Coordinates of C-alpha atoms in Angstrom, one line a residue:
X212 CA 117.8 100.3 174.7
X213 CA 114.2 101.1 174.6
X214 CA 111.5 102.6 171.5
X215 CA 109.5 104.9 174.0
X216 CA 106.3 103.1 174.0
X217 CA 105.3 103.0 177.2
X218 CA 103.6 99.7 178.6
X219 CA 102.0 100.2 181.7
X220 CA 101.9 103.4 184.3
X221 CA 103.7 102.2 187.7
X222 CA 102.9 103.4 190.9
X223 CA 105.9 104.3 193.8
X224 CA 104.9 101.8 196.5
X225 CA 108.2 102.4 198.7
X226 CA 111.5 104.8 198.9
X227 CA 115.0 104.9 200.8
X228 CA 116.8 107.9 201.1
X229 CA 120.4 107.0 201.3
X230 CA 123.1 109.5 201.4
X231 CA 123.9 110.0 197.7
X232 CA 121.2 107.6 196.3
X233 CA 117.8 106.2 196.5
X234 CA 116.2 103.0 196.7
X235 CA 112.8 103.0 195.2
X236 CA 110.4 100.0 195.1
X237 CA 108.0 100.4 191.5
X238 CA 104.6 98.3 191.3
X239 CA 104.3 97.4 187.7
X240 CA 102.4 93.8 187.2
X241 CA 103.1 93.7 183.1
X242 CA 106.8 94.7 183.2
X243 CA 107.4 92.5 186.5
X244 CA 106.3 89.7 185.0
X245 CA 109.6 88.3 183.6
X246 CA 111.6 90.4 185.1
X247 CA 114.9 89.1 186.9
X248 CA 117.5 91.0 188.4
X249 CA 119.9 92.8 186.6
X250 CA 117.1 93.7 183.8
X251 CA 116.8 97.4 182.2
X252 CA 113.3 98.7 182.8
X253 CA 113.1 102.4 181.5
X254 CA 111.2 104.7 184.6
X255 CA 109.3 107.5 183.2
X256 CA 112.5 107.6 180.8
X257 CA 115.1 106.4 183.0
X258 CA 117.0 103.2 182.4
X259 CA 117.0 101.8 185.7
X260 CA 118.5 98.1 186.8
X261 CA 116.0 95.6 188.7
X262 CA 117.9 94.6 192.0
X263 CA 114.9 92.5 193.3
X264 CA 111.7 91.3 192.2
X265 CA 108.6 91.2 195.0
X266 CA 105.8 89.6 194.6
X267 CA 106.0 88.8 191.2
X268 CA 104.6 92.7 190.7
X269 CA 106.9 95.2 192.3
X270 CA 110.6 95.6 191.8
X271 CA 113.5 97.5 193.4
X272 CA 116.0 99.8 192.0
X273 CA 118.7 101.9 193.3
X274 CA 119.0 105.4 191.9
X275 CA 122.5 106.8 192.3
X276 CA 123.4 110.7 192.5
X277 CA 124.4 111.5 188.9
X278 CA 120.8 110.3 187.8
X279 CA 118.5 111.8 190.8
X280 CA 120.3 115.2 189.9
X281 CA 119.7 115.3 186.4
X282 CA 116.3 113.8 186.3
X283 CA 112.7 114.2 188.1
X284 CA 113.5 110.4 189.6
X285 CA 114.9 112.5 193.0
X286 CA 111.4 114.2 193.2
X287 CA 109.6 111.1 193.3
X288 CA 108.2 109.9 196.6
X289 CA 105.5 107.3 197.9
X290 CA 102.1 107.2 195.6
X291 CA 103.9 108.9 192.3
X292 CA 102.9 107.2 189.1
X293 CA 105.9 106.6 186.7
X294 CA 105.8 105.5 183.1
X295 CA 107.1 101.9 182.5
X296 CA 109.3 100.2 180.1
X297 CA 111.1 96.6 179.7
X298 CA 114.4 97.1 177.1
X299 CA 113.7 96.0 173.6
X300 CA 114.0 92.8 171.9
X301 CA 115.7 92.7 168.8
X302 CA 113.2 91.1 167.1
X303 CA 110.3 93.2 167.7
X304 CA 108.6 96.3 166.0
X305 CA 110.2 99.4 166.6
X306 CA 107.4 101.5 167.0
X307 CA 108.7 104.7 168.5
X308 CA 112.6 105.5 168.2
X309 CA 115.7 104.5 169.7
X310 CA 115.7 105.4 172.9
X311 CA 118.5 104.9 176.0
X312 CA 117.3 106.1 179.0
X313 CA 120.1 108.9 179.6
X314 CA 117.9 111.3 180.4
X315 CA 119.6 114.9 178.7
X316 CA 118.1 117.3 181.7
X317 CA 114.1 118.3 182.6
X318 CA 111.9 120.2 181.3
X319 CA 108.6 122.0 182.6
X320 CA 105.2 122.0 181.3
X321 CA 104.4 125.7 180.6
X322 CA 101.0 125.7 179.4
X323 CA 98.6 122.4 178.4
X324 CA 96.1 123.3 175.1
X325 CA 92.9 120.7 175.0
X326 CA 91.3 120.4 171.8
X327 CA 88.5 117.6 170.8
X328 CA 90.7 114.6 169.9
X329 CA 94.5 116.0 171.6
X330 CA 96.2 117.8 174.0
X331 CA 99.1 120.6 173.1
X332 CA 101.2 120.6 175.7
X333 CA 104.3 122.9 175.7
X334 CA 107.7 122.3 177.4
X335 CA 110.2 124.5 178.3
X336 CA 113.4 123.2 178.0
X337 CA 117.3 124.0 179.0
X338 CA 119.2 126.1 177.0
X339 CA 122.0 123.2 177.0
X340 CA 119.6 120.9 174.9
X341 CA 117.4 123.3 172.9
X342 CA 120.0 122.9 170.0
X343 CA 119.2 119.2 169.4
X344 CA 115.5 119.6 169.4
X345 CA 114.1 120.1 165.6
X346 CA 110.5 120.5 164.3
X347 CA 109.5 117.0 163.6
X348 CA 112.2 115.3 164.7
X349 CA 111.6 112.8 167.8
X350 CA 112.4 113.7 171.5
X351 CA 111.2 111.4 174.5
X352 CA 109.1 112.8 177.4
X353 CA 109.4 111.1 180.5
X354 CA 110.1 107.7 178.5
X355 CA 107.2 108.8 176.2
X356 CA 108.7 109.0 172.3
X357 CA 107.0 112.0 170.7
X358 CA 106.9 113.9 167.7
X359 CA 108.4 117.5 168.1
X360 CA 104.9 119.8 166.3
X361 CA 106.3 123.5 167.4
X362 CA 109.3 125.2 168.1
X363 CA 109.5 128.6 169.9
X364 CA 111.2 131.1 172.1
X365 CA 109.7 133.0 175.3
X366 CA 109.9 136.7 174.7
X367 CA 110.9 138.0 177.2
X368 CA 112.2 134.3 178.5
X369 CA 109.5 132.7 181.1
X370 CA 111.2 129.8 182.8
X371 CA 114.8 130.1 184.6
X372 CA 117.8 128.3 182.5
X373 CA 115.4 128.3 179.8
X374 CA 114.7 130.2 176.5
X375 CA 112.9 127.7 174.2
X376 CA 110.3 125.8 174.2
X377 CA 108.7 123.0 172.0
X378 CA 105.0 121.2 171.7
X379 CA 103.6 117.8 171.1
X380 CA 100.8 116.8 170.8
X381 CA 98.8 113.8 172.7
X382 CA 96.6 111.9 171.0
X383 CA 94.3 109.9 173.4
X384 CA 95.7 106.8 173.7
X385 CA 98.8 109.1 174.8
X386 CA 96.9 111.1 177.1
X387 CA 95.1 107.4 178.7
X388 CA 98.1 105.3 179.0
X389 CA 101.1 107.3 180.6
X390 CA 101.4 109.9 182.7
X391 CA 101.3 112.8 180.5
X392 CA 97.8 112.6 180.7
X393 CA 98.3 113.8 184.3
X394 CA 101.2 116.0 183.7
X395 CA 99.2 119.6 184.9
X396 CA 101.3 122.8 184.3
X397 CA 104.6 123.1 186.2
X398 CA 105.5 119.7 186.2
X399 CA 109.0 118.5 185.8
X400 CA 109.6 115.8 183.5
X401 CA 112.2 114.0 181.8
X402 CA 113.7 114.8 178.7
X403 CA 115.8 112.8 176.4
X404 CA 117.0 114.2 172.8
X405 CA 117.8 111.8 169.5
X406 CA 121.2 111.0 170.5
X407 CA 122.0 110.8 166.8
X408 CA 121.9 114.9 166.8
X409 CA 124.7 114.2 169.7
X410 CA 126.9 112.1 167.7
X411 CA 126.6 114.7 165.0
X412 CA 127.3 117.1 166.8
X413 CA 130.9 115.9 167.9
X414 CA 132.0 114.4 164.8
X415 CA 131.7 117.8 163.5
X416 CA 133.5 119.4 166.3
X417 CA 136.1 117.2 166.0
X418 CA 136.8 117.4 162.3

């Protein structure tokens, strides 16, 4: 389980394309530090396992199909930067929301709005998630928790698989310390809805 505050950008150093999988090698000095193996460290928004610890500031992981297919993680190669971060400890702050790191499907930034003191950056999203994403409510953006500030719908629709789209907006800190700050328009990124709105869902379709 994770809150979505990201702790340090990561940087690819190393990949292994296996038949269905991937082995990547991340470079993250801060979330390294007491890593061991078999520890959860959350990958632009992708709980991952640590296989192996180098150095005392890279780790491995191994990516299997499921995952590479329904997140950016199979785009990744050498030189990326991923957001990084280690799995909550029950007794600190939760300054985000629960997050954990089953990334729902990817989304793709249509259009990036700066202003003085934040960026607006819209996201078009798949149809088979758009009904769990509410005006205000949370969502997580490649591990980053965010505040959902617009709703909308392309007319006519823009983006293949996809008819709505939502904004947040990134305050600097945001924009300076992960990689949405970098994220230019047509990127892919990772999208994870409140998983309470999940759980609602099926109770309901249950009753």
């Amino acid at each position: 389980m994770f809150t979505g505050i990201v702790e340090e950008i990561g940087e690819i150093v190393a990949t292994e394309r296996l038949v269905d999988a991937a082995r990547l090698t991340i470079r993250g000095p801060l979330v390294t530090s007491d890593a061991a193996h078999g520890d959860s460290i959350s990958v632009s928004g992708v709980c991952l396992t640590v296989v192996e610890v180098i150095d005392g500031d890279s780790f491995t992981v191994d990516v299997m199909a499921e995952t590479l297919h329904r997140s950016s993680v199979g785009k990744l190669d050498t030189g990326a930067k991923v957001n990084l971060e280690r799995a909550a400890a029950l007794n600190s702050r939760l300054g985000g929301h629960l997050v954990q790191g089953h990334v729902d499907g990817t989304g793709t930034v249509v259009s990036r709005t700066p202003s003085d003191n934040w960026d607006v950056v819209r996201i078009a999203l798949p149809d088979t998630i758009a009904r769990y994403v509410v005006e205000k409510g949370s969502i997580t953006v490649d591990g980053v928790s965010l505040t959902v500030s617009g709703l909308g719908e392309f007319v006519p629709p823009a983006e293949p698989g996809a008819r709505d789209w939502f904004e947040v907006s990134l305050i600097p800190t945001t924009l300076s310390l992960t990689t949405l700050g970098l994220a230019e328009v047509g990127a892919s990124v990772n999208l994870e809805v409140d998983v309470i709105a999940k759980y609602v869902e099926r109770l309901q379709q249950r009753g």
